[in-house]
Amino acid sequence: MVSSSAQLIFFCFFILFSATATTATDHIVGANKGWNPSINYTLWANNQTFYVGDLISFRYQKTQYNVFEVNQTGYDNCTTEGALGNWTSGKDFIPLNEAKRYYFICGNGQCFNDMKVTILVHPLPPPPSGSIAANSTPSGSAAPVAFHKGLVGLRAFVLAFASIWFGSSSI
């Protein structure tokens, strides 16, 4: 017969390792060149694949530049009127929560110097059947970021419970 402690250990490991995590990608605009004038962001965006749940990150001098999410008219005309979002930290992480086309511009006039990018975000592809896909990074400008969809709290609870249970039973 298996002891209750061994059963609890097995249960804890089962919970910790059976849950799957989804991987999102952090797309750093302009890669190592960042968010600056006179960079071909269309070329950069065309070499990326964006999915719902990914992040787009803008890195720039916060005293010189900014980021606005605008509609297509704002993008085409370099205007921030009716902007959907505004970031100024110099290291902005923007979640891509919808499958749609996004438009981003620099709002201080640098849009006219090509500081603008549009991206198309795709729905998440269906998970592969029977296995977890290997994490891969298609280019040097994107880094995988793991999101555990609430499992971090569950794992922490299980670990805390196991620590208390085994810590108190060994005294």
mmCIF file with all atom_site columns, C-alpha atoms in Angstrom:
data_model
loop_
_atom_site.group_PDB
_atom_site.id
_atom_site.type_symbol
_atom_site.label_atom_id
_atom_site.label_alt_id
_atom_site.label_comp_id
_atom_site.label_asym_id
_atom_site.label_entity_id
_atom_site.label_seq_id
_atom_site.pdbx_PDB_ins_code
_atom_site.Cartn_x
_atom_site.Cartn_y
_atom_site.Cartn_z
_atom_site.occupancy
_atom_site.B_iso_or_equiv
_atom_site.pdbx_formal_charge
_atom_site.auth_seq_id
_atom_site.auth_comp_id
_atom_site.auth_asym_id
_atom_site.auth_atom_id
_atom_site.pdbx_PDB_model_num
ATOM 1   C CA . MET A 1 1   ? 0.000  0.000  0.000   1.00 0.00 ? 1   MET A CA 1
ATOM 2   C CA . VAL A 1 2   ? 1.240  3.476  -0.899  1.00 0.00 ? 2   VAL A CA 1
ATOM 3   C CA . SER A 1 3   ? 1.466  5.935  1.975   1.00 0.00 ? 3   SER A CA 1
ATOM 4   C CA . SER A 1 4   ? -0.630 9.104  2.006   1.00 0.00 ? 4   SER A CA 1
ATOM 5   C CA . SER A 1 5   ? 2.573  11.185 1.856   1.00 0.00 ? 5   SER A CA 1
ATOM 6   C CA . ALA A 1 6   ? 3.650  9.447  -1.342  1.00 0.00 ? 6   ALA A CA 1
ATOM 7   C CA . GLN A 1 7   ? 0.184  9.961  -2.805  1.00 0.00 ? 7   GLN A CA 1
ATOM 8   C CA . LEU A 1 8   ? 0.331  13.658 -1.974  1.00 0.00 ? 8   LEU A CA 1
ATOM 9   C CA . ILE A 1 9   ? 3.784  13.971 -3.547  1.00 0.00 ? 9   ILE A CA 1
ATOM 10  C CA . PHE A 1 10  ? 2.526  12.290 -6.718  1.00 0.00 ? 10  PHE A CA 1
ATOM 11  C CA . PHE A 1 11  ? -0.548 14.566 -6.782  1.00 0.00 ? 11  PHE A CA 1
ATOM 12  C CA . CYS A 1 12  ? 1.591  17.702 -6.366  1.00 0.00 ? 12  CYS A CA 1
ATOM 13  C CA . PHE A 1 13  ? 3.944  16.702 -9.167  1.00 0.00 ? 13  PHE A CA 1
ATOM 14  C CA . PHE A 1 14  ? 1.000  15.760 -11.382 1.00 0.00 ? 14  PHE A CA 1
ATOM 15  C CA . ILE A 1 15  ? -0.569 19.212 -10.926 1.00 0.00 ? 15  ILE A CA 1
ATOM 16  C CA . LEU A 1 16  ? 2.748  21.031 -11.394 1.00 0.00 ? 16  LEU A CA 1
ATOM 17  C CA . PHE A 1 17  ? 3.817  19.285 -14.570 1.00 0.00 ? 17  PHE A CA 1
ATOM 18  C CA . SER A 1 18  ? 0.614  18.248 -16.319 1.00 0.00 ? 18  SER A CA 1
ATOM 19  C CA . ALA A 1 19  ? -0.664 21.765 -16.938 1.00 0.00 ? 19  ALA A CA 1
ATOM 20  C CA . THR A 1 20  ? 0.350  23.254 -20.258 1.00 0.00 ? 20  THR A CA 1
ATOM 21  C CA . ALA A 1 21  ? 1.535  26.809 -20.734 1.00 0.00 ? 21  ALA A CA 1
ATOM 22  C CA . THR A 1 22  ? 0.875  29.003 -23.740 1.00 0.00 ? 22  THR A CA 1
ATOM 23  C CA . THR A 1 23  ? 3.744  30.877 -25.270 1.00 0.00 ? 23  THR A CA 1
ATOM 24  C CA . ALA A 1 24  ? 3.433  34.444 -26.433 1.00 0.00 ? 24  ALA A CA 1
ATOM 25  C CA . THR A 1 25  ? 6.078  36.360 -28.335 1.00 0.00 ? 25  THR A CA 1
ATOM 26  C CA . ASP A 1 26  ? 7.390  39.826 -27.518 1.00 0.00 ? 26  ASP A CA 1
ATOM 27  C CA . HIS A 1 27  ? 8.038  41.542 -30.863 1.00 0.00 ? 27  HIS A CA 1
ATOM 28  C CA . ILE A 1 28  ? 10.559 44.348 -30.340 1.00 0.00 ? 28  ILE A CA 1
ATOM 29  C CA . VAL A 1 29  ? 9.838  46.982 -32.981 1.00 0.00 ? 29  VAL A CA 1
ATOM 30  C CA . GLY A 1 30  ? 12.901 47.597 -35.112 1.00 0.00 ? 30  GLY A CA 1
ATOM 31  C CA . ALA A 1 31  ? 14.822 44.840 -33.310 1.00 0.00 ? 31  ALA A CA 1
ATOM 32  C CA . ASN A 1 32  ? 18.201 46.254 -32.203 1.00 0.00 ? 32  ASN A CA 1
ATOM 33  C CA . LYS A 1 33  ? 17.530 49.594 -33.954 1.00 0.00 ? 33  LYS A CA 1
ATOM 34  C CA . GLY A 1 34  ? 14.473 50.336 -31.828 1.00 0.00 ? 34  GLY A CA 1
ATOM 35  C CA . TRP A 1 35  ? 11.851 53.021 -32.475 1.00 0.00 ? 35  TRP A CA 1
ATOM 36  C CA . ASN A 1 36  ? 13.731 55.725 -34.358 1.00 0.00 ? 36  ASN A CA 1
ATOM 37  C CA . PRO A 1 37  ? 13.331 57.832 -37.527 1.00 0.00 ? 37  PRO A CA 1
ATOM 38  C CA . SER A 1 38  ? 14.247 56.606 -41.020 1.00 0.00 ? 38  SER A CA 1
ATOM 39  C CA . ILE A 1 39  ? 13.921 52.866 -40.333 1.00 0.00 ? 39  ILE A CA 1
ATOM 40  C CA . ASN A 1 40  ? 11.886 50.658 -42.665 1.00 0.00 ? 40  ASN A CA 1
ATOM 41  C CA . TYR A 1 41  ? 9.299  49.336 -40.211 1.00 0.00 ? 41  TYR A CA 1
ATOM 42  C CA . THR A 1 42  ? 7.247  47.862 -43.052 1.00 0.00 ? 42  THR A CA 1
ATOM 43  C CA . LEU A 1 43  ? 10.120 45.509 -43.825 1.00 0.00 ? 43  LEU A CA 1
ATOM 44  C CA . TRP A 1 44  ? 10.503 44.675 -40.128 1.00 0.00 ? 44  TRP A CA 1
ATOM 45  C CA . ALA A 1 45  ? 6.767  43.946 -39.747 1.00 0.00 ? 45  ALA A CA 1
ATOM 46  C CA . ASN A 1 46  ? 6.698  41.800 -42.884 1.00 0.00 ? 46  ASN A CA 1
ATOM 47  C CA . ASN A 1 47  ? 9.312  39.531 -41.301 1.00 0.00 ? 47  ASN A CA 1
ATOM 48  C CA . GLN A 1 48  ? 7.174  38.930 -38.201 1.00 0.00 ? 48  GLN A CA 1
ATOM 49  C CA . THR A 1 49  ? 4.084  36.819 -37.561 1.00 0.00 ? 49  THR A CA 1
ATOM 50  C CA . PHE A 1 50  ? 1.817  38.285 -34.903 1.00 0.00 ? 50  PHE A CA 1
ATOM 51  C CA . TYR A 1 51  ? -0.768 36.265 -32.968 1.00 0.00 ? 51  TYR A CA 1
ATOM 52  C CA . VAL A 1 52  ? -3.417 37.186 -30.422 1.00 0.00 ? 52  VAL A CA 1
ATOM 53  C CA . GLY A 1 53  ? -1.734 37.233 -27.021 1.00 0.00 ? 53  GLY A CA 1
ATOM 54  C CA . ASP A 1 54  ? 1.641  38.407 -28.338 1.00 0.00 ? 54  ASP A CA 1
ATOM 55  C CA . LEU A 1 55  ? 3.201  41.690 -27.253 1.00 0.00 ? 55  LEU A CA 1
ATOM 56  C CA . ILE A 1 56  ? 4.640  44.475 -29.356 1.00 0.00 ? 56  ILE A CA 1
ATOM 57  C CA . SER A 1 57  ? 7.383  46.464 -27.640 1.00 0.00 ? 57  SER A CA 1
ATOM 58  C CA . PHE A 1 58  ? 8.670  49.910 -28.469 1.00 0.00 ? 58  PHE A CA 1
ATOM 59  C CA . ARG A 1 59  ? 12.136 50.952 -27.209 1.00 0.00 ? 59  ARG A CA 1
ATOM 60  C CA . TYR A 1 60  ? 13.102 54.614 -27.612 1.00 0.00 ? 60  TYR A CA 1
ATOM 61  C CA . GLN A 1 61  ? 14.368 57.788 -25.943 1.00 0.00 ? 61  GLN A CA 1
ATOM 62  C CA . LYS A 1 62  ? 11.342 58.874 -23.900 1.00 0.00 ? 62  LYS A CA 1
ATOM 63  C CA . THR A 1 63  ? 12.411 62.530 -24.021 1.00 0.00 ? 63  THR A CA 1
ATOM 64  C CA . GLN A 1 64  ? 12.344 62.503 -27.838 1.00 0.00 ? 64  GLN A CA 1
ATOM 65  C CA . TYR A 1 65  ? 9.667  60.065 -29.034 1.00 0.00 ? 65  TYR A CA 1
ATOM 66  C CA . ASN A 1 66  ? 6.371  58.422 -28.109 1.00 0.00 ? 66  ASN A CA 1
ATOM 67  C CA . VAL A 1 67  ? 3.901  55.849 -29.468 1.00 0.00 ? 67  VAL A CA 1
ATOM 68  C CA . PHE A 1 68  ? 0.276  56.322 -30.454 1.00 0.00 ? 68  PHE A CA 1
ATOM 69  C CA . GLU A 1 69  ? -2.115 53.630 -31.587 1.00 0.00 ? 69  GLU A CA 1
ATOM 70  C CA . VAL A 1 70  ? -4.291 55.200 -34.274 1.00 0.00 ? 70  VAL A CA 1
ATOM 71  C CA . ASN A 1 71  ? -6.751 54.142 -36.953 1.00 0.00 ? 71  ASN A CA 1
ATOM 72  C CA . GLN A 1 72  ? -5.833 53.825 -40.631 1.00 0.00 ? 72  GLN A CA 1
ATOM 73  C CA . THR A 1 73  ? -6.620 57.489 -41.329 1.00 0.00 ? 73  THR A CA 1
ATOM 74  C CA . GLY A 1 74  ? -4.307 58.618 -38.503 1.00 0.00 ? 74  GLY A CA 1
ATOM 75  C CA . TYR A 1 75  ? -1.636 56.271 -39.823 1.00 0.00 ? 75  TYR A CA 1
ATOM 76  C CA . ASP A 1 76  ? -1.965 57.473 -43.431 1.00 0.00 ? 76  ASP A CA 1
ATOM 77  C CA . ASN A 1 77  ? -2.034 61.179 -42.445 1.00 0.00 ? 77  ASN A CA 1
ATOM 78  C CA . CYS A 1 78  ? 0.312  61.027 -39.417 1.00 0.00 ? 78  CYS A CA 1
ATOM 79  C CA . THR A 1 79  ? -2.296 62.460 -37.051 1.00 0.00 ? 79  THR A CA 1
ATOM 80  C CA . THR A 1 80  ? -3.106 61.448 -33.487 1.00 0.00 ? 80  THR A CA 1
ATOM 81  C CA . GLU A 1 81  ? -6.684 62.725 -33.550 1.00 0.00 ? 81  GLU A CA 1
ATOM 82  C CA . GLY A 1 82  ? -8.933 60.022 -32.117 1.00 0.00 ? 82  GLY A CA 1
ATOM 83  C CA . ALA A 1 83  ? -5.937 57.966 -30.934 1.00 0.00 ? 83  ALA A CA 1
ATOM 84  C CA . LEU A 1 84  ? -6.752 54.596 -29.385 1.00 0.00 ? 84  LEU A CA 1
ATOM 85  C CA . GLY A 1 85  ? -3.717 54.576 -27.093 1.00 0.00 ? 85  GLY A CA 1
ATOM 86  C CA . ASN A 1 86  ? -0.678 56.635 -26.096 1.00 0.00 ? 86  ASN A CA 1
ATOM 87  C CA . TRP A 1 87  ? 2.590  55.430 -24.536 1.00 0.00 ? 87  TRP A CA 1
ATOM 88  C CA . THR A 1 88  ? 5.572  57.505 -23.401 1.00 0.00 ? 88  THR A CA 1
ATOM 89  C CA . SER A 1 89  ? 7.744  55.345 -21.117 1.00 0.00 ? 89  SER A CA 1
ATOM 90  C CA . GLY A 1 90  ? 10.512 54.595 -23.619 1.00 0.00 ? 90  GLY A CA 1
ATOM 91  C CA . LYS A 1 91  ? 10.027 50.884 -23.009 1.00 0.00 ? 91  LYS A CA 1
ATOM 92  C CA . ASP A 1 92  ? 6.393  50.162 -23.851 1.00 0.00 ? 92  ASP A CA 1
ATOM 93  C CA . PHE A 1 93  ? 4.882  46.680 -23.884 1.00 0.00 ? 93  PHE A CA 1
ATOM 94  C CA . ILE A 1 94  ? 1.548  46.614 -25.701 1.00 0.00 ? 94  ILE A CA 1
ATOM 95  C CA . PRO A 1 95  ? -0.575 43.452 -25.627 1.00 0.00 ? 95  PRO A CA 1
ATOM 96  C CA . LEU A 1 96  ? -2.108 42.401 -28.931 1.00 0.00 ? 96  LEU A CA 1
ATOM 97  C CA . ASN A 1 97  ? -5.449 41.141 -27.661 1.00 0.00 ? 97  ASN A CA 1
ATOM 98  C CA . GLU A 1 98  ? -7.462 41.080 -30.889 1.00 0.00 ? 98  GLU A CA 1
ATOM 99  C CA . ALA A 1 99  ? -7.052 39.562 -34.335 1.00 0.00 ? 99  ALA A CA 1
ATOM 100 C CA . LYS A 1 100 ? -7.050 42.741 -36.420 1.00 0.00 ? 100 LYS A CA 1
ATOM 101 C CA . ARG A 1 101 ? -4.770 45.288 -38.083 1.00 0.00 ? 101 ARG A CA 1
ATOM 102 C CA . TYR A 1 102 ? -3.030 47.660 -35.663 1.00 0.00 ? 102 TYR A CA 1
ATOM 103 C CA . TYR A 1 103 ? -1.545 51.053 -36.578 1.00 0.00 ? 103 TYR A CA 1
ATOM 104 C CA . PHE A 1 104 ? 1.173  52.748 -34.518 1.00 0.00 ? 104 PHE A CA 1
ATOM 105 C CA . ILE A 1 105 ? 2.847  56.121 -35.112 1.00 0.00 ? 105 ILE A CA 1
ATOM 106 C CA . CYS A 1 106 ? 5.193  58.500 -33.346 1.00 0.00 ? 106 CYS A CA 1
ATOM 107 C CA . GLY A 1 107 ? 3.056  61.474 -32.382 1.00 0.00 ? 107 GLY A CA 1
ATOM 108 C CA . ASN A 1 108 ? 5.665  64.239 -32.244 1.00 0.00 ? 108 ASN A CA 1
ATOM 109 C CA . GLY A 1 109 ? 6.051  64.725 -36.007 1.00 0.00 ? 109 GLY A CA 1
ATOM 110 C CA . GLN A 1 110 ? 8.508  61.875 -36.588 1.00 0.00 ? 110 GLN A CA 1
ATOM 111 C CA . CYS A 1 111 ? 5.752  59.887 -38.286 1.00 0.00 ? 111 CYS A CA 1
ATOM 112 C CA . PHE A 1 112 ? 6.646  61.905 -41.399 1.00 0.00 ? 112 PHE A CA 1
ATOM 113 C CA . ASN A 1 113 ? 10.186 60.437 -41.060 1.00 0.00 ? 113 ASN A CA 1
ATOM 114 C CA . ASP A 1 114 ? 8.758  56.896 -41.264 1.00 0.00 ? 114 ASP A CA 1
ATOM 115 C CA . MET A 1 115 ? 8.275  56.356 -37.532 1.00 0.00 ? 115 MET A CA 1
ATOM 116 C CA . LYS A 1 116 ? 5.119  54.353 -38.094 1.00 0.00 ? 116 LYS A CA 1
ATOM 117 C CA . VAL A 1 117 ? 4.292  50.689 -38.320 1.00 0.00 ? 117 VAL A CA 1
ATOM 118 C CA . THR A 1 118 ? 1.203  48.665 -39.123 1.00 0.00 ? 118 THR A CA 1
ATOM 119 C CA . ILE A 1 119 ? 0.845  45.013 -38.185 1.00 0.00 ? 119 ILE A CA 1
ATOM 120 C CA . LEU A 1 120 ? -1.718 42.308 -38.800 1.00 0.00 ? 120 LEU A CA 1
ATOM 121 C CA . VAL A 1 121 ? -2.502 40.129 -35.794 1.00 0.00 ? 121 VAL A CA 1
ATOM 122 C CA . HIS A 1 122 ? -3.764 36.620 -36.566 1.00 0.00 ? 122 HIS A CA 1
ATOM 123 C CA . PRO A 1 123 ? -5.991 34.415 -34.393 1.00 0.00 ? 123 PRO A CA 1
ATOM 124 C CA . LEU A 1 124 ? -4.123 31.781 -32.421 1.00 0.00 ? 124 LEU A CA 1
ATOM 125 C CA . PRO A 1 125 ? -3.513 28.634 -34.460 1.00 0.00 ? 125 PRO A CA 1
ATOM 126 C CA . PRO A 1 126 ? -5.079 25.461 -33.077 1.00 0.00 ? 126 PRO A CA 1
ATOM 127 C CA . PRO A 1 127 ? -2.756 23.529 -30.755 1.00 0.00 ? 127 PRO A CA 1
ATOM 128 C CA . PRO A 1 128 ? -0.995 20.537 -32.285 1.00 0.00 ? 128 PRO A CA 1
ATOM 129 C CA . SER A 1 129 ? -2.787 17.299 -31.477 1.00 0.00 ? 129 SER A CA 1
ATOM 130 C CA . GLY A 1 130 ? -1.139 15.022 -28.974 1.00 0.00 ? 130 GLY A CA 1
ATOM 131 C CA . SER A 1 131 ? 1.942  17.117 -28.253 1.00 0.00 ? 131 SER A CA 1
ATOM 132 C CA . ILE A 1 132 ? 3.130  20.482 -27.054 1.00 0.00 ? 132 ILE A CA 1
ATOM 133 C CA . ALA A 1 133 ? 4.828  22.499 -29.797 1.00 0.00 ? 133 ALA A CA 1
ATOM 134 C CA . ALA A 1 134 ? 8.449  23.404 -29.216 1.00 0.00 ? 134 ALA A CA 1
ATOM 135 C CA . ASN A 1 135 ? 9.030  27.058 -28.440 1.00 0.00 ? 135 ASN A CA 1
ATOM 136 C CA . SER A 1 136 ? 10.754 28.674 -31.375 1.00 0.00 ? 136 SER A CA 1
ATOM 137 C CA . THR A 1 137 ? 11.687 32.216 -32.177 1.00 0.00 ? 137 THR A CA 1
ATOM 138 C CA . PRO A 1 138 ? 11.456 33.040 -35.888 1.00 0.00 ? 138 PRO A CA 1
ATOM 139 C CA . SER A 1 139 ? 13.810 36.008 -35.770 1.00 0.00 ? 139 SER A CA 1
ATOM 140 C CA . GLY A 1 140 ? 16.355 37.654 -33.522 1.00 0.00 ? 140 GLY A CA 1
ATOM 141 C CA . SER A 1 141 ? 13.971 40.487 -32.653 1.00 0.00 ? 141 SER A CA 1
ATOM 142 C CA . ALA A 1 142 ? 11.354 38.438 -30.843 1.00 0.00 ? 142 ALA A CA 1
ATOM 143 C CA . ALA A 1 143 ? 11.606 36.718 -27.505 1.00 0.00 ? 143 ALA A CA 1
ATOM 144 C CA . PRO A 1 144 ? 9.202  34.101 -26.151 1.00 0.00 ? 144 PRO A CA 1
ATOM 145 C CA . VAL A 1 145 ? 7.284  35.020 -23.033 1.00 0.00 ? 145 VAL A CA 1
ATOM 146 C CA . ALA A 1 146 ? 5.413  32.329 -21.078 1.00 0.00 ? 146 ALA A CA 1
ATOM 147 C CA . PHE A 1 147 ? 1.928  32.978 -19.782 1.00 0.00 ? 147 PHE A CA 1
ATOM 148 C CA . HIS A 1 148 ? 0.396  30.325 -17.580 1.00 0.00 ? 148 HIS A CA 1
ATOM 149 C CA . LYS A 1 149 ? -3.292 31.318 -17.693 1.00 0.00 ? 149 LYS A CA 1
ATOM 150 C CA . GLY A 1 150 ? -3.816 31.297 -13.937 1.00 0.00 ? 150 GLY A CA 1
ATOM 151 C CA . LEU A 1 151 ? -1.677 28.237 -13.286 1.00 0.00 ? 151 LEU A CA 1
ATOM 152 C CA . VAL A 1 152 ? 1.020  30.233 -11.534 1.00 0.00 ? 152 VAL A CA 1
ATOM 153 C CA . GLY A 1 153 ? -1.308 30.791 -8.580  1.00 0.00 ? 153 GLY A CA 1
ATOM 154 C CA . LEU A 1 154 ? -2.371 27.138 -8.538  1.00 0.00 ? 154 LEU A CA 1
ATOM 155 C CA . ARG A 1 155 ? 1.230  25.964 -8.638  1.00 0.00 ? 155 ARG A CA 1
ATOM 156 C CA . ALA A 1 156 ? 2.184  28.352 -5.849  1.00 0.00 ? 156 ALA A CA 1
ATOM 157 C CA . PHE A 1 157 ? -0.745 27.082 -3.761  1.00 0.00 ? 157 PHE A CA 1
ATOM 158 C CA . VAL A 1 158 ? 0.226  23.443 -4.316  1.00 0.00 ? 158 VAL A CA 1
ATOM 159 C CA . LEU A 1 159 ? 3.855  24.155 -3.416  1.00 0.00 ? 159 LEU A CA 1
ATOM 160 C CA . ALA A 1 160 ? 2.854  26.088 -0.301  1.00 0.00 ? 160 ALA A CA 1
ATOM 161 C CA . PHE A 1 161 ? 0.453  23.332 0.736   1.00 0.00 ? 161 PHE A CA 1
ATOM 162 C CA . ALA A 1 162 ? 3.088  20.661 0.163   1.00 0.00 ? 162 ALA A CA 1
ATOM 163 C CA . SER A 1 163 ? 5.667  22.660 2.145   1.00 0.00 ? 163 SER A CA 1
ATOM 164 C CA . ILE A 1 164 ? 3.301  23.075 5.068   1.00 0.00 ? 164 ILE A CA 1
ATOM 165 C CA . TRP A 1 165 ? 2.140  19.473 4.937   1.00 0.00 ? 165 TRP A CA 1
ATOM 166 C CA . PHE A 1 166 ? 5.589  17.945 4.708   1.00 0.00 ? 166 PHE A CA 1
ATOM 167 C CA . GLY A 1 167 ? 7.222  20.549 6.925   1.00 0.00 ? 167 GLY A CA 1
ATOM 168 C CA . SER A 1 168 ? 4.798  19.916 9.788   1.00 0.00 ? 168 SER A CA 1
ATOM 169 C CA . SER A 1 169 ? 4.782  16.129 9.458   1.00 0.00 ? 169 SER A CA 1
ATOM 170 C CA . SER A 1 170 ? 8.576  15.866 9.701   1.00 0.00 ? 170 SER A CA 1
ATOM 171 C CA . ILE A 1 171 ? 8.825  17.637 13.103  1.00 0.00 ? 171 ILE A CA 1
#
